[in-house]
Amino acid sequence: MRGKTVLAFAGGVLMTLILIGIAGYFQGRMPFQKDHRMGAMAAMAKDSTEMAGMKMDSSTGQSGSRDGLAQAEVMVTPARRQLIGVKVDTVQERALETVIRAAGTVDYDERRIRQINLRVSGWITNLLVDYTGKLVTKGDPLFALYSPDLVSTQEEYLLAKRTLERVQATPVMHVRTGAEAQVTSARNRLLLWGLTEEQINQLELRGTPQKETTIYSPIDGVVTKKVALQGMYVTPEMNLYEMADLSTVWVNADIYEYEVPMVKVGQEARVALASYPGEEFNGRVIYIYPYLNTETRTVKARMEFPNPQGELKPGMYGDVEIKTMAGKKLAVPQEAVLDSGTRKLVFVDKGQGMYEPREVKLGNKADSFYPVLSGLSPGERVVTSATFLIDSESKLMAATSMMGAVGMGGIRMEQAQMGEMQMGGMKGMEGMKMDQPSSPREQTVEGLTLTLAIEPEPPKKGENRLHLTVRAQGSPVSDATVTLAYIMAMPGMESEMVEAKHTKEGIYEATVDLGMKGDWDIEATVVRAQGKPVKVKFTLQVEK
């Protein structure tokens, strides 16, 4: 604890020495009286020991950041705004939608894959579907089978049928019932062993068992695996064929971790393949895997696509697009956001050429907009073009002003400029106040007396009306050309110039835009016919 106190004291002393040096630099540029500058520097030394991490002062417009780079409000003149191409946009609610793009792979619909096997043993006597990849329609013959069990069951069925015909007329009920049961049992056994109703009907019409039984395909599809061979002895546990119905296929795509919340079951999906340039296939999301691939940090999404023509072939690669709707939310254009990795920053247009840096919290980008979680309100205007230039100007302004040494930032220099800042905090100077520096509004140069008045009084931040009265030996001068140049007394600022127009009795009027609080230098230049220019400097203090 003691070590921290010593470090804090040492830091305060070091900052005091630095600021005293800066005061000497600004002495020729700032219209302060000597005692006023010393009061400001002392106040800065006090506040410097209280600043840790450059905290934001809402009354001044300078903000700090976790990465150690300070930001300050920036004033940009109209000419410069036009030169660098500053554009702004309004923060408002927007219907956000985005398209998630990913690489996809066509795969079989697992629900449409079948394995073909038998329920009785026998020999394949005639193999009809004899190669992998063959397209088969439901009901097509696969092979002919000779099965002794199947032949004997056919004979049993025919015998039961003949017995039933003979006992139909008997009056003994249990005899007729027993015969019917034998017919039903034999028929069911033939059905369970794979014969169709049609094959059984043909057996009844023929009246004799068929030694070779034809096995038919139960589905439409493509043979993906084949084990059956001509003359092979087959048993029920053998998978003779594997067939896949390709009328519907799946497309699996890997979506990134941050995109997972935006993908929902039922959303529309499109896939484009290199095999069919300019053609797109439409489907929908049917499943999202419940786990993450730890190597690629992606989650697999499954989409279903109709494939009536068989154009989508398993194993093909395609470009998948999933259209997501995020709803109506407050949003800011992506061009307005500066993302340093640790924070997101925008510049808010405060009007009159002032731009305020503001840290914001944003959601995942939807198309070309970010949903706003906090930091902005509807109707505020943010910079969308020349953002990087304004950001550089903001950091430069904060650096050159040494954390607000000339009227900006967390060290409250407005009070120092107004002469009301108390010194409390430096030993032996508690309670001391400095008087406001005087700035004469009437000056006489080269025989001309110039008197400056302003509306409103005291001047405010924004537009103010200046009245400059010009007299020569007590008489009003009405034939002069008067220009007014105004600039804030701080480094890096550019002066603006306006021409004052004569109204009455030697009074020249003009409107100036004083964009921020602090001291402003007003330089009046008066030119009369056959006379040299006369220049007079005034100082105005903008309080609020």
Coordinates of C-alpha atoms in Angstrom, one line a residue:
M1 CA 0.0 0.0 0.0
R2 CA 2.9 2.3 0.9
G3 CA 4.6 1.5 -2.4
K4 CA 1.5 2.4 -4.4
T5 CA 1.3 5.8 -2.5
V6 CA 4.9 6.6 -3.3
L7 CA 4.4 5.7 -7.0
A8 CA 1.2 7.8 -7.2
F9 CA 3.1 10.8 -5.7
A10 CA 6.0 10.3 -8.0
G11 CA 3.7 10.1 -11.0
G12 CA 2.0 13.3 -10.0
V13 CA 5.2 15.2 -9.6
L14 CA 6.4 14.0 -13.0
M15 CA 3.1 15.0 -14.7
T16 CA 3.4 18.5 -13.0
L17 CA 6.9 19.0 -14.5
I18 CA 5.7 17.9 -18.0
L19 CA 2.7 20.2 -17.9
I20 CA 4.8 23.2 -16.7
G21 CA 7.0 22.6 -19.8
I22 CA 3.9 22.5 -22.0
A23 CA 2.7 25.8 -20.5
G24 CA 5.8 27.5 -21.7
Y25 CA 5.1 26.2 -25.2
F26 CA 1.5 27.5 -25.2
Q27 CA 2.4 30.9 -23.7
G28 CA 2.7 32.6 -27.0
R29 CA -0.4 30.9 -28.5
M30 CA -2.9 31.2 -25.6
P31 CA -4.2 34.6 -24.4
F32 CA -3.9 33.7 -20.7
Q33 CA -2.4 35.9 -18.1
K34 CA 0.6 34.4 -16.3
D35 CA -1.2 33.7 -13.1
H36 CA -4.1 32.1 -14.9
R37 CA -1.8 29.6 -16.7
M38 CA -0.1 28.7 -13.5
G39 CA -3.5 28.0 -11.9
A40 CA -4.5 25.8 -14.8
M41 CA -1.3 23.8 -14.7
A42 CA -1.6 23.3 -11.0
A43 CA -5.1 22.1 -11.4
M44 CA -4.0 19.7 -14.1
A45 CA -1.3 18.4 -11.8
K46 CA -3.9 17.6 -9.1
D47 CA -6.2 15.8 -11.5
S48 CA -3.3 13.9 -13.1
T49 CA -2.8 12.0 -9.9
E50 CA -6.4 11.1 -9.8
M51 CA -6.6 9.7 -13.4
A52 CA -6.1 5.9 -13.7
G53 CA -6.7 4.4 -17.1
M54 CA -8.0 7.7 -18.6
K55 CA -11.6 7.6 -17.6
M56 CA -14.3 9.2 -19.6
D57 CA -15.5 12.7 -18.5
S58 CA -19.0 13.3 -19.9
S59 CA -18.7 17.0 -19.7
T60 CA -15.7 17.3 -22.0
G61 CA -15.9 14.8 -24.8
Q62 CA -12.6 13.0 -24.3
S63 CA -12.6 9.2 -23.7
G64 CA -10.0 6.7 -22.8
S65 CA -9.8 3.1 -23.9
R66 CA -8.7 -0.2 -22.5
D67 CA -5.9 -0.4 -25.1
G68 CA -4.4 2.9 -23.8
L69 CA -5.3 5.1 -26.8
A70 CA -7.2 8.2 -25.8
Q71 CA -9.9 9.7 -28.1
A72 CA -11.1 13.3 -28.2
E73 CA -13.9 15.1 -29.9
V74 CA -12.9 16.4 -33.3
M75 CA -13.9 19.6 -35.0
V76 CA -13.8 19.5 -38.8
T77 CA -14.4 22.6 -40.9
P78 CA -16.9 22.5 -43.8
A79 CA -14.1 22.8 -46.4
R80 CA -12.2 19.9 -44.8
R81 CA -15.3 17.8 -44.5
Q82 CA -15.8 18.2 -48.2
L83 CA -12.2 17.5 -49.0
I84 CA -12.0 14.1 -47.1
G85 CA -15.5 13.1 -48.1
V86 CA -17.3 12.9 -44.7
K87 CA -20.7 11.2 -44.9
V88 CA -23.1 10.4 -42.1
D89 CA -26.1 8.0 -41.7
T90 CA -28.9 7.9 -39.2
V91 CA -29.1 5.2 -36.6
Q92 CA -32.6 3.7 -36.9
E93 CA -34.5 0.4 -36.7
R94 CA -34.1 -1.8 -39.7
A95 CA -35.4 -5.1 -40.9
L96 CA -32.2 -7.1 -40.7
E97 CA -31.5 -10.1 -42.8
T98 CA -28.3 -11.8 -43.9
V99 CA -27.1 -14.7 -46.0
I100 CA -24.8 -17.2 -44.5
R101 CA -22.4 -18.7 -47.0
A102 CA -20.7 -22.0 -46.6
A103 CA -19.2 -24.9 -48.5
G104 CA -21.6 -27.9 -48.7
T105 CA -21.3 -31.6 -49.7
V106 CA -24.2 -33.5 -51.3
D107 CA -25.0 -36.7 -49.5
Y108 CA -27.5 -39.5 -49.5
D109 CA -30.8 -39.1 -47.7
E110 CA -30.2 -41.8 -45.0
R111 CA -34.0 -42.3 -44.7
R112 CA -34.1 -43.5 -48.3
I113 CA -31.3 -46.2 -48.2
R114 CA -32.4 -49.8 -48.2
Q115 CA -30.6 -53.1 -47.9
I116 CA -32.0 -56.1 -49.9
N117 CA -31.8 -59.5 -48.3
L118 CA -33.8 -62.8 -48.2
R119 CA -35.9 -64.5 -45.6
V120 CA -35.2 -68.0 -47.0
S121 CA -32.0 -69.8 -48.1
G122 CA -31.4 -70.8 -51.7
W123 CA -29.3 -70.4 -54.9
I124 CA -29.2 -67.4 -57.3
T125 CA -30.0 -69.0 -60.7
N126 CA -30.4 -65.9 -62.8
L127 CA -28.8 -62.5 -61.7
L128 CA -30.6 -59.6 -63.4
V129 CA -29.2 -56.6 -61.6
D130 CA -25.6 -57.4 -62.0
Y131 CA -23.6 -54.2 -61.4
T132 CA -23.2 -51.4 -58.9
G133 CA -24.7 -48.0 -59.9
K134 CA -27.5 -49.5 -61.9
L135 CA -30.8 -47.5 -61.7
V136 CA -33.6 -49.6 -60.5
T137 CA -37.3 -48.9 -60.4
K138 CA -39.6 -50.3 -57.8
G139 CA -40.9 -53.7 -59.0
D140 CA -38.0 -54.4 -61.3
P141 CA -36.7 -58.1 -61.0
L142 CA -33.4 -58.4 -59.2
F143 CA -32.6 -62.1 -59.6
A144 CA -34.2 -65.6 -59.8
L145 CA -33.9 -67.8 -56.7
Y146 CA -34.1 -71.6 -56.3
S147 CA -35.1 -72.4 -52.7
P148 CA -36.2 -76.0 -51.7
D149 CA -38.0 -74.5 -48.7
L150 CA -39.9 -72.1 -50.9
V151 CA -40.9 -74.9 -53.4
S152 CA -42.1 -77.2 -50.6
T153 CA -44.2 -74.4 -49.1
Q154 CA -45.8 -73.7 -52.5
E155 CA -46.7 -77.4 -52.7
E156 CA -48.1 -77.3 -49.2
Y157 CA -50.2 -74.2 -50.1
L158 CA -51.6 -75.9 -53.2
L159 CA -52.4 -79.1 -51.3
A160 CA -54.2 -77.0 -48.6
K161 CA -56.2 -75.3 -51.3
R162 CA -57.4 -78.6 -52.9
T163 CA -58.3 -80.0 -49.4
L164 CA -60.4 -76.9 -48.7
E165 CA -62.2 -77.3 -52.0
R166 CA -63.1 -81.0 -51.1
V167 CA -64.4 -80.2 -47.6
Q168 CA -66.4 -77.1 -48.5
A169 CA -69.7 -79.0 -48.6
T170 CA -69.1 -81.1 -45.5
P171 CA -71.6 -80.4 -42.6
V172 CA -68.8 -80.9 -40.1
M173 CA -67.7 -77.4 -39.1
H174 CA -64.4 -78.2 -37.5
V175 CA -63.2 -80.0 -40.6
R176 CA -63.9 -77.1 -42.8
T177 CA -62.3 -74.6 -40.3
G178 CA -59.2 -76.7 -40.1
A179 CA -58.8 -76.7 -43.8
E180 CA -59.2 -73.0 -44.0
A181 CA -56.5 -72.6 -41.3
Q182 CA -54.0 -74.7 -43.3
V183 CA -54.6 -72.5 -46.4
T184 CA -54.1 -69.3 -44.4
S185 CA -51.0 -70.6 -42.7
A186 CA -49.3 -71.6 -45.9
R187 CA -50.2 -68.4 -47.7
N188 CA -48.8 -66.2 -44.8
R189 CA -45.6 -68.2 -44.8
L190 CA -45.2 -67.5 -48.6
L191 CA -45.8 -63.8 -48.0
L192 CA -43.3 -63.7 -45.1
W193 CA -40.7 -65.4 -47.3
G194 CA -40.9 -62.6 -49.8
L195 CA -43.5 -63.6 -52.4
T196 CA -45.9 -60.9 -53.6
E197 CA -49.7 -61.2 -53.7
E198 CA -49.5 -61.3 -57.4
Q199 CA -47.0 -64.2 -57.4
I200 CA -49.3 -66.2 -55.1
N201 CA -52.3 -65.5 -57.4
Q202 CA -50.3 -66.8 -60.3
L203 CA -49.4 -69.9 -58.3
E204 CA -53.1 -70.6 -57.7
L205 CA -53.9 -70.1 -61.4
R206 CA -50.9 -72.3 -62.5
G207 CA -51.7 -75.1 -60.0
T208 CA -48.1 -76.2 -59.8
P209 CA -45.1 -74.9 -57.8
Q210 CA -42.5 -72.8 -59.5
K211 CA -39.0 -74.0 -58.9
E212 CA -37.3 -70.6 -59.5
T213 CA -38.9 -67.6 -57.8
T214 CA -38.2 -64.0 -59.0
I215 CA -37.2 -61.5 -56.3
Y216 CA -38.3 -57.9 -57.1
S217 CA -37.0 -54.5 -55.9
P218 CA -39.0 -52.9 -53.1
I219 CA -37.9 -49.2 -53.9
D220 CA -36.8 -46.9 -56.7
G221 CA -33.1 -46.2 -56.4
V222 CA -29.5 -46.7 -57.4
V223 CA -27.5 -49.8 -56.5
T224 CA -24.7 -48.5 -54.2
K225 CA -23.4 -51.9 -53.1
K226 CA -23.7 -55.4 -54.6
V227 CA -22.8 -58.8 -53.1
A228 CA -25.1 -61.0 -55.1
L229 CA -23.3 -63.2 -57.7
Q230 CA -24.6 -65.7 -60.3
G231 CA -25.0 -69.2 -58.7
M232 CA -24.3 -67.9 -55.2
Y233 CA -25.8 -69.7 -52.2
V234 CA -27.5 -67.1 -50.1
T235 CA -28.9 -67.1 -46.6
P236 CA -31.2 -64.6 -44.7
E237 CA -28.3 -62.9 -42.9
M238 CA -26.6 -61.8 -46.1
N239 CA -27.1 -58.2 -47.5
L240 CA -27.2 -58.8 -51.2
Y241 CA -27.8 -55.2 -52.3
E242 CA -27.7 -51.7 -50.9
M243 CA -29.9 -49.2 -52.8
A244 CA -30.4 -45.5 -52.3
D245 CA -33.4 -43.4 -53.5
L246 CA -32.0 -40.2 -54.9
S247 CA -35.2 -38.4 -55.5
T248 CA -34.3 -36.4 -52.4
V249 CA -30.8 -35.7 -51.2
W250 CA -29.1 -34.0 -48.2
V251 CA -26.5 -31.3 -48.4
N252 CA -24.3 -30.9 -45.3
A253 CA -22.6 -27.6 -44.7
D254 CA -20.2 -26.4 -41.9
I255 CA -21.2 -23.1 -40.4
Y256 CA -19.0 -21.1 -38.1
E257 CA -19.5 -20.9 -34.4
Y258 CA -20.7 -17.3 -34.3
E259 CA -23.3 -18.0 -37.1
V260 CA -25.0 -20.8 -35.2
P261 CA -27.6 -18.6 -33.4
M262 CA -28.8 -17.2 -36.8
V263 CA -29.5 -20.6 -38.4
K264 CA -32.9 -22.2 -37.6
V265 CA -34.7 -25.3 -38.8
G266 CA -37.0 -24.5 -41.7
Q267 CA -35.0 -21.6 -43.2
E268 CA -34.6 -21.4 -46.9
A269 CA -31.4 -22.7 -48.4
R270 CA -29.8 -22.6 -51.9
V271 CA -27.0 -24.5 -53.4
A272 CA -25.0 -23.8 -56.6
L273 CA -22.7 -26.4 -58.1
A274 CA -19.8 -25.9 -60.6
S275 CA -21.4 -28.7 -62.7
Y276 CA -24.4 -26.5 -63.5
P277 CA -23.2 -22.9 -63.9
G278 CA -25.9 -20.3 -63.4
E279 CA -28.3 -22.8 -61.9
E280 CA -29.5 -22.9 -58.3
F281 CA -31.3 -25.6 -56.3
N282 CA -33.7 -24.6 -53.5
G283 CA -34.2 -26.5 -50.3
R284 CA -34.5 -26.0 -46.6
V285 CA -32.7 -26.6 -43.3
I286 CA -34.0 -29.7 -41.6
Y287 CA -31.4 -30.3 -38.8
I288 CA -28.6 -28.7 -36.9
Y289 CA -26.1 -30.9 -35.2
P290 CA -26.0 -30.6 -31.4
Y291 CA -22.2 -30.6 -31.1
L292 CA -19.2 -28.7 -32.4
N293 CA -16.3 -29.9 -34.4
T294 CA -13.4 -28.9 -32.1
E295 CA -10.8 -28.9 -34.9
T296 CA -12.6 -26.5 -37.3
R297 CA -14.8 -24.8 -34.7
T298 CA -17.9 -25.3 -36.9
V299 CA -21.3 -26.9 -36.6
K300 CA -22.8 -29.0 -39.3
A301 CA -26.2 -28.0 -40.7
R302 CA -28.2 -30.5 -42.8
M303 CA -30.4 -29.3 -45.7
E304 CA -32.9 -31.2 -47.8
F305 CA -33.1 -30.7 -51.5
P306 CA -35.6 -32.3 -54.0
N307 CA -33.7 -34.1 -56.8
P308 CA -36.2 -35.3 -59.3
Q309 CA -33.8 -35.3 -62.2
G310 CA -30.9 -36.8 -60.3
E311 CA -28.7 -33.7 -61.0
L312 CA -27.5 -33.6 -57.4
K313 CA -25.1 -36.5 -57.0
P314 CA -23.7 -37.6 -53.6
G315 CA -20.2 -36.4 -53.1
M316 CA -20.5 -33.2 -55.1
Y317 CA -19.3 -29.9 -53.6
G318 CA -21.5 -26.8 -53.8
D319 CA -21.7 -23.2 -52.5
V320 CA -24.5 -23.1 -49.9
E321 CA -26.5 -19.9 -49.0
I322 CA -28.8 -19.9 -46.0
K323 CA -31.1 -16.9 -45.8
T324 CA -31.7 -15.7 -42.2
M325 CA -34.1 -13.1 -40.8
A326 CA -33.0 -11.3 -37.6
G327 CA -36.2 -9.2 -37.3
K328 CA -36.4 -5.4 -36.9
K329 CA -33.7 -4.0 -34.7
L330 CA -31.8 -0.7 -34.0
A331 CA -28.8 -0.9 -36.4
V332 CA -25.7 1.0 -37.5
P333 CA -24.0 0.7 -40.9
Q334 CA -20.8 -1.5 -40.8
E335 CA -18.8 1.4 -42.4
A336 CA -19.4 3.4 -39.3
V337 CA -17.8 0.9 -37.0
L338 CA -14.1 0.8 -36.1
D339 CA -13.2 -2.5 -34.5
S340 CA -9.9 -2.7 -32.7
G341 CA -10.4 -6.2 -31.5
T342 CA -11.0 -5.0 -27.9
R343 CA -13.7 -2.4 -28.5
K344 CA -16.0 -1.1 -31.2
L345 CA -16.0 2.7 -31.8
V346 CA -18.2 5.0 -33.8
F347 CA -18.1 8.8 -34.3
V348 CA -21.4 10.6 -33.6
D349 CA -22.2 13.8 -35.5
K350 CA -23.0 16.4 -32.8
G351 CA -23.6 19.1 -35.3
Q352 CA -21.6 22.2 -36.2
G353 CA -18.7 20.1 -37.4
M354 CA -18.2 18.3 -34.1
Y355 CA -17.7 14.5 -34.0
E356 CA -17.7 12.6 -30.7
P357 CA -16.0 9.2 -30.4
R358 CA -18.3 6.7 -28.6
E359 CA -17.7 3.1 -27.6
V360 CA -20.7 0.8 -28.5
K361 CA -21.7 -2.8 -28.0
L362 CA -23.0 -4.5 -31.2
G363 CA -24.5 -7.8 -32.1
N364 CA -23.5 -10.1 -35.0
K365 CA -23.4 -8.4 -38.4
A366 CA -26.5 -8.9 -40.5
D367 CA -25.8 -8.1 -44.2
S368 CA -24.1 -4.6 -44.0
F369 CA -25.4 -3.6 -40.6
Y370 CA -24.7 -4.3 -36.9
P371 CA -27.6 -4.5 -34.4
V372 CA -27.0 -2.0 -31.6
L373 CA -27.0 -3.5 -28.1
S374 CA -25.9 -0.3 -26.3
G375 CA -24.2 3.0 -26.8
L376 CA -26.5 4.6 -29.5
S377 CA -30.0 5.9 -29.6
P378 CA -32.5 6.1 -32.5
G379 CA -32.1 9.3 -34.6
E380 CA -28.4 9.8 -33.8
R381 CA -26.1 10.3 -36.8
V382 CA -22.8 8.5 -37.2
V383 CA -19.9 9.0 -39.6
T384 CA -19.9 6.3 -42.4
S385 CA -17.2 7.7 -44.7
A386 CA -13.7 9.1 -43.8
T387 CA -14.0 7.4 -40.4
F388 CA -10.3 6.4 -40.3
L389 CA -9.2 10.0 -41.0
I390 CA -11.5 11.3 -38.2
D391 CA -10.2 8.6 -35.9
S392 CA -6.6 9.6 -36.6
E393 CA -7.5 13.2 -36.0
S394 CA -9.2 12.3 -32.7
K395 CA -6.2 10.4 -31.4
L396 CA -3.8 13.2 -32.6
M397 CA -6.0 15.8 -30.9
A398 CA -5.9 13.8 -27.6
A399 CA -2.2 13.4 -27.8
T400 CA -1.3 17.0 -28.7
S401 CA -3.6 18.4 -26.0
M402 CA -2.0 16.1 -23.3
M403 CA -5.2 14.7 -21.9
G404 CA -7.1 18.0 -22.2
A405 CA -4.4 20.6 -21.5
V406 CA -6.0 23.1 -23.8
G407 CA -9.7 22.7 -22.9
M408 CA -10.6 19.1 -23.7
G409 CA -10.6 15.8 -21.9
G410 CA -10.9 14.4 -18.4
I411 CA -8.8 17.2 -16.8
R412 CA -11.4 19.9 -16.4
M413 CA -9.7 22.9 -18.2
E414 CA -12.9 24.8 -18.9
Q415 CA -12.9 25.9 -15.3
A416 CA -9.2 26.9 -15.6
Q417 CA -9.9 29.0 -18.6
M418 CA -12.8 30.7 -16.8
G419 CA -10.5 31.5 -13.8
E420 CA -12.8 29.6 -11.4
M421 CA -10.7 26.5 -10.8
Q422 CA -9.7 25.8 -7.3
M423 CA -6.2 24.7 -6.5
G424 CA -7.2 22.3 -3.7
G425 CA -4.9 19.3 -3.7
M426 CA -1.5 21.1 -3.9
K427 CA 0.1 21.7 -0.6
G428 CA -0.2 25.3 0.7
M429 CA -2.6 26.4 -2.1
E430 CA -5.9 25.1 -0.8
G431 CA -8.9 27.3 -1.6
M432 CA -6.9 29.6 -3.9
K433 CA -8.9 31.0 -6.9
M434 CA -7.6 32.7 -10.0
D435 CA -9.4 35.7 -11.6
Q436 CA -10.7 35.4 -15.1
P437 CA -8.2 36.9 -17.6
S438 CA -9.3 40.2 -19.1
S439 CA -9.7 40.6 -22.8
P440 CA -10.3 44.2 -23.9
R441 CA -13.2 44.5 -26.3
E442 CA -12.0 48.0 -27.5
Q443 CA -8.6 48.6 -29.0
T444 CA -7.0 51.5 -30.9
V445 CA -4.5 50.8 -33.6
E446 CA -3.2 53.2 -36.4
G447 CA -5.8 55.8 -35.5
L448 CA -8.7 53.4 -35.7
T449 CA -10.7 52.4 -32.7
L450 CA -12.3 48.9 -33.0
T451 CA -15.0 47.8 -30.5
L452 CA -16.2 44.2 -30.5
A453 CA -19.7 43.2 -29.2
I454 CA -21.2 39.7 -29.4
E455 CA -24.7 38.2 -29.3
P456 CA -25.4 36.3 -27.1
E457 CA -23.3 37.6 -24.2
P458 CA -21.4 35.6 -23.0
P459 CA -20.8 33.7 -26.2
K460 CA -22.2 30.1 -26.5
K461 CA -21.0 27.0 -28.4
G462 CA -22.4 27.3 -31.9
E463 CA -23.4 30.3 -34.0
N464 CA -22.8 33.8 -32.5
R465 CA -23.3 37.2 -34.0
L466 CA -20.3 39.6 -33.9
H467 CA -20.7 43.4 -34.1
L468 CA -17.5 45.3 -34.8
T469 CA -17.7 49.1 -34.5
V470 CA -15.0 51.0 -36.5
R471 CA -14.3 54.7 -35.6
A472 CA -11.6 57.1 -36.8
Q473 CA -11.1 60.1 -34.4
G474 CA -14.5 59.5 -32.9
S475 CA -16.4 59.4 -36.3
P476 CA -17.9 56.1 -37.6
V477 CA -16.1 54.5 -40.6
S478 CA -18.5 53.1 -43.2
D479 CA -16.3 52.7 -46.2
A480 CA -13.9 49.9 -45.0
T481 CA -13.6 46.2 -45.9
V482 CA -13.7 44.2 -42.8
T483 CA -12.9 40.5 -42.5
L484 CA -13.0 38.3 -39.3
A485 CA -10.8 35.2 -38.9
Y486 CA -11.6 33.0 -35.9
I487 CA -9.7 30.1 -34.5
M488 CA -9.6 28.1 -31.3
A489 CA -6.5 28.8 -29.3
M490 CA -5.1 25.2 -29.6
P491 CA -2.7 23.4 -31.9
G492 CA -4.0 21.6 -34.9
M493 CA -7.0 23.9 -35.5
E494 CA -7.6 25.7 -38.7
S495 CA -9.0 29.2 -38.9
E496 CA -12.2 30.2 -40.5
M497 CA -12.8 33.5 -42.2
V498 CA -15.9 35.5 -42.8
E499 CA -16.6 39.0 -44.3
A500 CA -18.4 41.4 -42.1
K501 CA -21.0 43.6 -43.7
H502 CA -21.6 47.2 -42.8
T503 CA -25.1 47.8 -41.3
K504 CA -25.1 51.3 -39.8
E505 CA -23.0 54.0 -38.2
G506 CA -19.7 52.2 -38.7
I507 CA -21.0 48.8 -37.3
Y508 CA -19.9 45.7 -39.2
E509 CA -21.7 42.4 -38.5
A510 CA -21.0 38.7 -39.2
T511 CA -22.0 35.3 -37.9
V512 CA -19.3 32.9 -36.7
D513 CA -19.6 29.2 -35.7
L514 CA -17.7 28.6 -32.4
G515 CA -17.9 24.8 -32.4
M516 CA -16.7 24.0 -28.8
K517 CA -16.0 25.4 -25.4
G518 CA -12.8 27.2 -24.7
D519 CA -10.9 30.3 -25.8
W520 CA -11.3 31.6 -29.4
D521 CA -9.1 34.2 -31.1
I522 CA -10.9 36.7 -33.3
E523 CA -8.7 38.6 -35.6
A524 CA -10.3 41.6 -37.3
T525 CA -8.7 43.0 -40.5
V526 CA -9.8 46.5 -41.6
V527 CA -8.8 47.8 -45.0
R528 CA -9.6 51.4 -46.2
A529 CA -9.0 52.9 -49.5
Q530 CA -5.4 54.1 -49.9
G531 CA -4.6 52.8 -46.4
K532 CA -2.7 49.9 -45.1
P533 CA -4.6 47.0 -43.4
V534 CA -5.1 47.3 -39.7
K535 CA -5.3 44.1 -37.7
V536 CA -6.6 43.7 -34.1
K537 CA -7.0 40.5 -32.1
F538 CA -9.7 39.8 -29.6
T539 CA -10.3 36.8 -27.3
L540 CA -13.7 35.3 -26.6
Q541 CA -14.4 32.6 -24.0
V542 CA -17.2 30.1 -24.8
E543 CA -18.6 28.8 -21.6
K544 CA -21.4 26.4 -22.7

